[in-house]
PDB file of C-alpha atoms in Angstrom:
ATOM      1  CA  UNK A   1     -34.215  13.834  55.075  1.00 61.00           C
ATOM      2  CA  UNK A   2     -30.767  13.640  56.698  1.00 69.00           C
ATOM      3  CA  UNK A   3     -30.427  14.905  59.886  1.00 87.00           C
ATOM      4  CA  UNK A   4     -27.264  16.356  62.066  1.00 92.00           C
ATOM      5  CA  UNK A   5     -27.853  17.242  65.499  1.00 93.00           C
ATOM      6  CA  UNK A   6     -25.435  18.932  67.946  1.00 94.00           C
ATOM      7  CA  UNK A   7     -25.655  20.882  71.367  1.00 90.00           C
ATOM      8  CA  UNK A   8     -26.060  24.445  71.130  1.00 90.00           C
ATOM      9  CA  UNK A   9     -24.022  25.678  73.895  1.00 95.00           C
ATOM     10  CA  UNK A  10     -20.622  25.368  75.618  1.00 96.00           C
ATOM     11  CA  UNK A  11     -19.079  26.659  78.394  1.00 97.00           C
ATOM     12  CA  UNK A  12     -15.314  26.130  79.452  1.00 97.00           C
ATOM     13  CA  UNK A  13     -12.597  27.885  81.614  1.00 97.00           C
ATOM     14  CA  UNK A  14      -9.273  28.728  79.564  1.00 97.00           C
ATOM     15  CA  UNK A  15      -6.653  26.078  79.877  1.00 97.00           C
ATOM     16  CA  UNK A  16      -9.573  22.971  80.084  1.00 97.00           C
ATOM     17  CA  UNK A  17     -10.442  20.759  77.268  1.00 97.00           C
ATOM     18  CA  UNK A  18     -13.971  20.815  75.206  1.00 97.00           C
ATOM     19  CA  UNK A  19     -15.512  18.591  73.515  1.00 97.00           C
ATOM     20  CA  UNK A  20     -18.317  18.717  71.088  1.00 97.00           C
ATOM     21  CA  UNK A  21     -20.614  16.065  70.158  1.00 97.00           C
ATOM     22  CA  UNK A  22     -22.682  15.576  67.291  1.00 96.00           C
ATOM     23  CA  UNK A  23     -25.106  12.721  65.536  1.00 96.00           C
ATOM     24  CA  UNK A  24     -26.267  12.302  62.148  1.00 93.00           C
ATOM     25  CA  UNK A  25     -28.904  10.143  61.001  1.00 89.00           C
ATOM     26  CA  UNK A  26     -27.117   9.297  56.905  1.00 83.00           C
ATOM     27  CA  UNK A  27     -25.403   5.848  56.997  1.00 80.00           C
ATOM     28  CA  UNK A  28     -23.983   6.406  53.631  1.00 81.00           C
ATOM     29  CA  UNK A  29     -21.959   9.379  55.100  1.00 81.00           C
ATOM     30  CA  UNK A  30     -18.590   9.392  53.868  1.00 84.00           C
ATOM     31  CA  UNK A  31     -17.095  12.116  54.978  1.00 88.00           C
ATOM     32  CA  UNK A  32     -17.614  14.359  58.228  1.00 92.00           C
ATOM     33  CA  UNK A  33     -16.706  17.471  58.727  1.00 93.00           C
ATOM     34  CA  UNK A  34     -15.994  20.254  61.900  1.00 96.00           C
ATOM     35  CA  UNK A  35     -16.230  24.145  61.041  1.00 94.00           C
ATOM     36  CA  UNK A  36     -15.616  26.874  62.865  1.00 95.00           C
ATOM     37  CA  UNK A  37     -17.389  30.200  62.743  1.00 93.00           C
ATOM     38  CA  UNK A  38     -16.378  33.269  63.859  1.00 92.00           C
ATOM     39  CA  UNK A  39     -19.001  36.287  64.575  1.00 86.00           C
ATOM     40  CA  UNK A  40     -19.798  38.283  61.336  1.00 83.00           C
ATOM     41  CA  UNK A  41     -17.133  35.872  59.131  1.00 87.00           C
ATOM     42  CA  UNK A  42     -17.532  32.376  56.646  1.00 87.00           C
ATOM     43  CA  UNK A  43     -16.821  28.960  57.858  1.00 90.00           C
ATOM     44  CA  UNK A  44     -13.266  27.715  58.426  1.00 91.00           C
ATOM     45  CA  UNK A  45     -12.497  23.865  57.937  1.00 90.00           C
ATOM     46  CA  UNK A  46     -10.995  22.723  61.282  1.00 93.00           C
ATOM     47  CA  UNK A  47     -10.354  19.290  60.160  1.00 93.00           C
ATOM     48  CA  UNK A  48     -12.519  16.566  58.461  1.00 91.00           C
ATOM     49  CA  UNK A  49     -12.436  12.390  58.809  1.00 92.00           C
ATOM     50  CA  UNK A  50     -13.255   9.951  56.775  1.00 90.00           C
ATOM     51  CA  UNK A  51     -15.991   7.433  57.628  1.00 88.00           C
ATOM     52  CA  UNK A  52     -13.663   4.268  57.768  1.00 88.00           C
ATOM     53  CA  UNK A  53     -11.324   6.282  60.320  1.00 91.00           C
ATOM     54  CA  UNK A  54     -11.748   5.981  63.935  1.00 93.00           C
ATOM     55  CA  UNK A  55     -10.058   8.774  65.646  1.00 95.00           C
ATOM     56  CA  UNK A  56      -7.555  11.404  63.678  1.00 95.00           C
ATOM     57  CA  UNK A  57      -5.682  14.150  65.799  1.00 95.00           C
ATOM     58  CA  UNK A  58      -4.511  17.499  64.276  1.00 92.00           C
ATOM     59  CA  UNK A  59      -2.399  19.406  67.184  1.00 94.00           C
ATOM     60  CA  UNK A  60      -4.751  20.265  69.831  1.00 96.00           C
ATOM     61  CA  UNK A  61      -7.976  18.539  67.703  1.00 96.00           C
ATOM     62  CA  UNK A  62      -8.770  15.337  68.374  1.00 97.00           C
ATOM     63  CA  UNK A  63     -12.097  14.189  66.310  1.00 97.00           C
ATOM     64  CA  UNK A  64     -13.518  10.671  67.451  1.00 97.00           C
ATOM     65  CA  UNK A  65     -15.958   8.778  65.181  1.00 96.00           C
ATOM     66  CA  UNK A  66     -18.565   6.183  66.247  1.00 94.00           C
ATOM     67  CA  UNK A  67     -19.749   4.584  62.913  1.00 92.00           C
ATOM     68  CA  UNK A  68     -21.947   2.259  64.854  1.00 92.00           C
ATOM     69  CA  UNK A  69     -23.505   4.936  66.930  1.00 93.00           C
ATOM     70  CA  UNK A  70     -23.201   7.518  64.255  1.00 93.00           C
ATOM     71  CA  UNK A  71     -21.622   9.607  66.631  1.00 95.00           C
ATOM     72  CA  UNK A  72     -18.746  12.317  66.230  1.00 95.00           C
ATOM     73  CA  UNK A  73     -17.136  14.717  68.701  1.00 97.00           C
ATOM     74  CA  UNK A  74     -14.631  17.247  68.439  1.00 97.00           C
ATOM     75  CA  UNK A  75     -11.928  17.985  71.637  1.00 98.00           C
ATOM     76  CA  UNK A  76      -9.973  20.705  71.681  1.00 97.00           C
ATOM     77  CA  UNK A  77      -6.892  20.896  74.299  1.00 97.00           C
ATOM     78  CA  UNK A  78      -5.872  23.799  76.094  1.00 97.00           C
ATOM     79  CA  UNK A  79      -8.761  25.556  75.249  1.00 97.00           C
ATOM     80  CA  UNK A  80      -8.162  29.387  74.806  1.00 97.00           C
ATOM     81  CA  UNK A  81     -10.493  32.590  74.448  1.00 95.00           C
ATOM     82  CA  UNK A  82      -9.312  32.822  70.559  1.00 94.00           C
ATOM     83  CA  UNK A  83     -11.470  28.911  70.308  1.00 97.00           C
ATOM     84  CA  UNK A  84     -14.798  30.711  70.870  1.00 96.00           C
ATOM     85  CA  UNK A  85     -16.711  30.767  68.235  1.00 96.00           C
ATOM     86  CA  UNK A  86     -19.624  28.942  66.513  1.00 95.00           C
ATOM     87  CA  UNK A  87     -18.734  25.235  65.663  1.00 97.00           C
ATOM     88  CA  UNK A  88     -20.302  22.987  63.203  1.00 96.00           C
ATOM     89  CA  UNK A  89     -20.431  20.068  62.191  1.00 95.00           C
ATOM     90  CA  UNK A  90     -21.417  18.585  58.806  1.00 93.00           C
ATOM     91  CA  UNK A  91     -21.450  15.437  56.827  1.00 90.00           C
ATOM     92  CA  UNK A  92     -21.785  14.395  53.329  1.00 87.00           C
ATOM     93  CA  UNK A  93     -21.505  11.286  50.994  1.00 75.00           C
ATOM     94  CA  UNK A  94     -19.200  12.444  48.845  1.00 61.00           C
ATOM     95  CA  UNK A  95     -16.127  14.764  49.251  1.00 53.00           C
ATOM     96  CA  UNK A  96     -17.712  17.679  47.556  1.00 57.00           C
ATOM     97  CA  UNK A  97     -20.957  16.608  47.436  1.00 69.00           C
ATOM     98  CA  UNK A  98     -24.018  18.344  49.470  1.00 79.00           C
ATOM     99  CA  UNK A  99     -23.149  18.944  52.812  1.00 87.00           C
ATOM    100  CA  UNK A 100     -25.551  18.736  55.305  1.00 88.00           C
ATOM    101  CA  UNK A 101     -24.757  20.866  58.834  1.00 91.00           C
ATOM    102  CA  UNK A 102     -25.737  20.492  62.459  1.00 92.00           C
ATOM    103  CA  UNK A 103     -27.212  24.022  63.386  1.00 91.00           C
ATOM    104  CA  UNK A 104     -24.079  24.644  65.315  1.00 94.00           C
ATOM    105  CA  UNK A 105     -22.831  24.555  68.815  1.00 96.00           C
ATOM    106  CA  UNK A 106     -21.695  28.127  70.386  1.00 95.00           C
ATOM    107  CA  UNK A 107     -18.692  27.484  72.310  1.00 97.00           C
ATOM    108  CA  UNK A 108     -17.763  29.811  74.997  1.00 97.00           C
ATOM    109  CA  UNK A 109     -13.830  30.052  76.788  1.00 97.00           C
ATOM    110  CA  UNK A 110     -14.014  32.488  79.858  1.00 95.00           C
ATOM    111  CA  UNK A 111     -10.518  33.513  81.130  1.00 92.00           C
TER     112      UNK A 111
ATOM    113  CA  UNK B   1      -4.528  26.716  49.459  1.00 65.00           C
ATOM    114  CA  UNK B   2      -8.166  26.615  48.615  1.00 84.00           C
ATOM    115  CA  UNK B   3      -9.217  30.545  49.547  1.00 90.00           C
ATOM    116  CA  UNK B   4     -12.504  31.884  48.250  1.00 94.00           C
ATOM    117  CA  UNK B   5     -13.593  35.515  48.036  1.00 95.00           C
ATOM    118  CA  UNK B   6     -16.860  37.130  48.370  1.00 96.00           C
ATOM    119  CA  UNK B   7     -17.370  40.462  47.604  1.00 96.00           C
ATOM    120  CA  UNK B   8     -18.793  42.932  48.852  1.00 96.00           C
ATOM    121  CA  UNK B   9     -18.333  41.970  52.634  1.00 95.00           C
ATOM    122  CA  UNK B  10     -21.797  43.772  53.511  1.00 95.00           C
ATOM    123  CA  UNK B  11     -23.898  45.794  51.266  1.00 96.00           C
ATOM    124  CA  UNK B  12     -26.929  47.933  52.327  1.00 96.00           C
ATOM    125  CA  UNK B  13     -29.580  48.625  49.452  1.00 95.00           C
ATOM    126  CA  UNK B  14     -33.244  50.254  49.261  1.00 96.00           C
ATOM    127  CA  UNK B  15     -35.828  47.569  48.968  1.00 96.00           C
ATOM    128  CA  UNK B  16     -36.865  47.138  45.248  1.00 96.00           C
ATOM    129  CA  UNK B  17     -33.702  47.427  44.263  1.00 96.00           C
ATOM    130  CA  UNK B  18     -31.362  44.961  42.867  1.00 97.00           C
ATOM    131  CA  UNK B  19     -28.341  43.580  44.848  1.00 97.00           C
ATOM    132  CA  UNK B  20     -25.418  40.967  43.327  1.00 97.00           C
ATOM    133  CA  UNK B  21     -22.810  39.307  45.351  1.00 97.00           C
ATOM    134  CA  UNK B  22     -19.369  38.059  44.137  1.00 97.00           C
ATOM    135  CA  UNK B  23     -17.997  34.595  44.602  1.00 96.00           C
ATOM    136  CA  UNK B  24     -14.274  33.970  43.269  1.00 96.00           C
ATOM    137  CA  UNK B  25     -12.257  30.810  43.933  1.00 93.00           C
ATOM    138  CA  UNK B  26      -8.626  32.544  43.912  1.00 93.00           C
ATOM    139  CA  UNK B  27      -6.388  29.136  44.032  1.00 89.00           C
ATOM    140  CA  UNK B  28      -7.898  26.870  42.488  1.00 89.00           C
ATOM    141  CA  UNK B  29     -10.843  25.975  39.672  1.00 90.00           C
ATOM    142  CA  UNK B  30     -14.021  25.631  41.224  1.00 90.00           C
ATOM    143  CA  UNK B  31     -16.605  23.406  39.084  1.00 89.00           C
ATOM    144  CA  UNK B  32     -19.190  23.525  41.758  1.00 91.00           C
ATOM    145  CA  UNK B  33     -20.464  26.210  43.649  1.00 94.00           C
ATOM    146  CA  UNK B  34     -22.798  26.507  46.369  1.00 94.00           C
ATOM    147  CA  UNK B  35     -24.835  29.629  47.464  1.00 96.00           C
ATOM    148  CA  UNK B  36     -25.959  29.588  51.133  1.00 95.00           C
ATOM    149  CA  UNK B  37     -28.514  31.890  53.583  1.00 95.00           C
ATOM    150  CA  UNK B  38     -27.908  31.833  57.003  1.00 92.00           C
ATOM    151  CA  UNK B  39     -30.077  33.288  59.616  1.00 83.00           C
ATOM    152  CA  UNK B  40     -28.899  34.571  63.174  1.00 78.00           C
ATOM    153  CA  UNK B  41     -28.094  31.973  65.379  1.00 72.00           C
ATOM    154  CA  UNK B  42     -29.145  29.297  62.857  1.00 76.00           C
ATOM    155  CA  UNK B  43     -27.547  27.175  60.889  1.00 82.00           C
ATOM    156  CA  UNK B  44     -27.154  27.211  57.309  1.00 87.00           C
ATOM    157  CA  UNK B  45     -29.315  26.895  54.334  1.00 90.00           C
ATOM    158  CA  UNK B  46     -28.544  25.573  50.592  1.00 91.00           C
ATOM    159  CA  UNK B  47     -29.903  27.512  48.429  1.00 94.00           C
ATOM    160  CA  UNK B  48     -28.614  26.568  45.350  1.00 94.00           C
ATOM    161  CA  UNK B  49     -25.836  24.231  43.569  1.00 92.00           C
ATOM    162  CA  UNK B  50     -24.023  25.412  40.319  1.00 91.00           C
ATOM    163  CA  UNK B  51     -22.068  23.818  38.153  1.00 88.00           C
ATOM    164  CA  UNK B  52     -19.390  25.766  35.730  1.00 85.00           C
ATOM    165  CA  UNK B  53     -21.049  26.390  32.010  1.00 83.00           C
ATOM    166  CA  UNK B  54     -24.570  25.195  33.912  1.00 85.00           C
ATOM    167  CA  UNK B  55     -28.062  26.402  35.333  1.00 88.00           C
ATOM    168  CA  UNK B  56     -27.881  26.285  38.696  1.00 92.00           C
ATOM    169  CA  UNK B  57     -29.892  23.843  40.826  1.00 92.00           C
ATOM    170  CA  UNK B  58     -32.266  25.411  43.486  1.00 95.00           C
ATOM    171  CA  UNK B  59     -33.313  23.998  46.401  1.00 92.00           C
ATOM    172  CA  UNK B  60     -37.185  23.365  47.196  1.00 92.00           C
ATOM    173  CA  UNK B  61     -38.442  27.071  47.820  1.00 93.00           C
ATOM    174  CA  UNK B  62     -36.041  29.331  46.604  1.00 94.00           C
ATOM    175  CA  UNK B  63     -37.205  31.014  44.082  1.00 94.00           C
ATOM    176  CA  UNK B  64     -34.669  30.697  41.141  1.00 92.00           C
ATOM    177  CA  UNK B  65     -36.389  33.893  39.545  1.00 94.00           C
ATOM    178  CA  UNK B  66     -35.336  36.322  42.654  1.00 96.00           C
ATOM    179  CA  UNK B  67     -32.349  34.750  43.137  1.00 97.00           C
ATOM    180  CA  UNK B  68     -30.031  34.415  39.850  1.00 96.00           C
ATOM    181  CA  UNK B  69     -27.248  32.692  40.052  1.00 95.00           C
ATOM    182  CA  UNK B  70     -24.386  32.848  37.244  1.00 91.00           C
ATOM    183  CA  UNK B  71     -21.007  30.689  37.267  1.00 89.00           C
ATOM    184  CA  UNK B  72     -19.869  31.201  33.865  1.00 82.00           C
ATOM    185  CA  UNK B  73     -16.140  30.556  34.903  1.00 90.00           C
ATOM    186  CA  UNK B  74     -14.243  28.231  36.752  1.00 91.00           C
ATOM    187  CA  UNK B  75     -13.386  31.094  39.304  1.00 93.00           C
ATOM    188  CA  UNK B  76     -16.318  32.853  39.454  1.00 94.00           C
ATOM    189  CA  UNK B  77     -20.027  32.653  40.123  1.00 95.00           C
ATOM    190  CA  UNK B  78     -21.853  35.718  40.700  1.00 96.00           C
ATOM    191  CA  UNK B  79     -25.557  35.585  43.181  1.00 97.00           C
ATOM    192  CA  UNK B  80     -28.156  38.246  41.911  1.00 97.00           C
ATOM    193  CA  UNK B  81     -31.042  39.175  44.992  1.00 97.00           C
ATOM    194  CA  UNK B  82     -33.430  40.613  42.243  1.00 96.00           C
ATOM    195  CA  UNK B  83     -36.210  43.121  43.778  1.00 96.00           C
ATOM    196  CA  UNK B  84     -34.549  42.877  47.011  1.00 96.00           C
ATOM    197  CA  UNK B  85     -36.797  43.505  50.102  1.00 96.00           C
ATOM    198  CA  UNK B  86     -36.322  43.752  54.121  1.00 96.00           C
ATOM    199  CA  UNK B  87     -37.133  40.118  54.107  1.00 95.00           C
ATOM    200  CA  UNK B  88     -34.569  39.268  52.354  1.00 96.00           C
ATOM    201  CA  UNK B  89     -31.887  40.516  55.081  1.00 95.00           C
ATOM    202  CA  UNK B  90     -29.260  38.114  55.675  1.00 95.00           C
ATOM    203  CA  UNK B  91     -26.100  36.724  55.839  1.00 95.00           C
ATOM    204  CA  UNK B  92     -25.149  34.833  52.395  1.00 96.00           C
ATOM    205  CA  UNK B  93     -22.012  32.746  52.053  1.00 96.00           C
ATOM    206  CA  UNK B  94     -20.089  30.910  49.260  1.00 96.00           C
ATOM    207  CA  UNK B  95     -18.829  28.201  48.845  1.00 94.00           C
ATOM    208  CA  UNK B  96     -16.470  25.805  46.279  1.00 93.00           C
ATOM    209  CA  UNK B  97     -14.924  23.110  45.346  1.00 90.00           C
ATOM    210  CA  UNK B  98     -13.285  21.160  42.567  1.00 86.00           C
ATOM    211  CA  UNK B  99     -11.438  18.513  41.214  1.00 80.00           C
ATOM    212  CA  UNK B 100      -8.989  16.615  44.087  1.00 76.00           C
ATOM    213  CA  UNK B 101     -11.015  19.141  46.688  1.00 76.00           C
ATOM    214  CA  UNK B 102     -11.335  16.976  49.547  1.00 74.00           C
ATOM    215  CA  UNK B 103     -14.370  19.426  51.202  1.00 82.00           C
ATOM    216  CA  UNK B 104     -16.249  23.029  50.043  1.00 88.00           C
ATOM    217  CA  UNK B 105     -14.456  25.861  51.129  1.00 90.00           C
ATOM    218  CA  UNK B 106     -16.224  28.926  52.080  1.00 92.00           C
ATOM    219  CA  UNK B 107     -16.472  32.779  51.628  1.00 94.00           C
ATOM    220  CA  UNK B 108     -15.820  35.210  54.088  1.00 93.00           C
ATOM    221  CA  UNK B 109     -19.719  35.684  53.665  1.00 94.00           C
ATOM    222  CA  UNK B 110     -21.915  38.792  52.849  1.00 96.00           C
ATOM    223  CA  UNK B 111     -24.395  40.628  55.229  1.00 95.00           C
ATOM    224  CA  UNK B 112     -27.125  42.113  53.331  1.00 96.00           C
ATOM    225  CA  UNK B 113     -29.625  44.694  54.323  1.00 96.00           C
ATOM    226  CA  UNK B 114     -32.522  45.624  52.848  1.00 96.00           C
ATOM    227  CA  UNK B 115     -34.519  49.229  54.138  1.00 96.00           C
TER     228      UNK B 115
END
């Protein structure tokens, strides 16, 4: 089946940026999406991009797509304690369709 | 725009016993709903896939007879652990979407545990 694969751990400093990576394995994918996951609550859409976009920014998000390499990261600038959380990413062929998830990347910001 | 509810936000029950979780699109109509299980540091599982006025659609090895699953309106769909036991123990989330939705949006979740 598909697959999504991410890192499962990140450390940063308060103030630096992060960046998470991701791959999936789906060629179809249409749409990709970041989440963000806060201990004991649901997932919050950060921001999504569509397969035919290259790079689309959202104050301090900035989500970069490699089609070719089926690659996707998410930076966040100015990273601050409030950012960690657990963040995932996802993909699917359709808008609403099945989404399939990376098993999430635990990002940590230390003061 | 786009909030969805789940209800209750954790629930404790005595195993045997029968356990149902609320799912309510507040903003919008939901057509599709999407019932997942997500274990502790892991990532999450689809369970199931229903549409409004529809059986549901259940992943390979959930068992659709322990876990019913009603969305009989465009707002609501309702997830029914039947004969609940310890395994069963976990943290189930929500999710919808609809017409012009670009994405599922989720529930706050719901931790369940069985004794």
């Amino acid at each position: 089946g598909e697959d999504v694969e991410q890192s499962l751990f990140l450390s940063v400093r308060e103030g630096d940026s992060s960046v998470i990576n991701c791959t999936y394995t789906d060629s179809s994918s249409t749409y990709l999406y970041w989440y963000k996951q806060e201990p004991g609550a649901g997932l919050q859409l950060l921001t999504y991009i569509f397969s035919n976009m290259d790079m689309k920014q959202d104050q301090r998000l900035t989500v970069l797509l490699n089609k070719k390499d089926k690659h996707l990261s998410l930076r966040i600038a100015d990273t601050q304690t409030g950012d960690s959380a657990i963040y995932f990413c996802a993909e699917a062929s359709s808008g609403y369709s099945t989404l399939t998830f990376g098993k999430g990347t635990m990002l940590l910001v230390s003061p | 725009g786009a909030v969805v509810s789940q209800h209750p936000s954790r629930v404790i029950c005595k195993s045997g016993t029968s356990v149902k979780i609320e799912c309510r699109s507040l903003d919008f109509q939901a057509t599709t709903m999407f019932w997942y299980r997500q274990f502790p540091k892991k990532s999450l599982m689809l369970m199931a896939t229903s549409n409004e006025g529809s059986k549901a659609t259940y992943e390979q090895g959930v068992e659709k007879d322990k876990f019913l699953i009603n969305h009989a309106s465009l707002t609501l769909s309702t997830l029914t652990v039947t004969s609940a036991h310890p395994e069963d123990s976990s943290f189930y989330i929500c999710s919808a979407t609809g017409t012009g939705q670009e994405t599922q949006y989720f529930g706050p979740g719901t931790r369940l545990l069985v004794l």
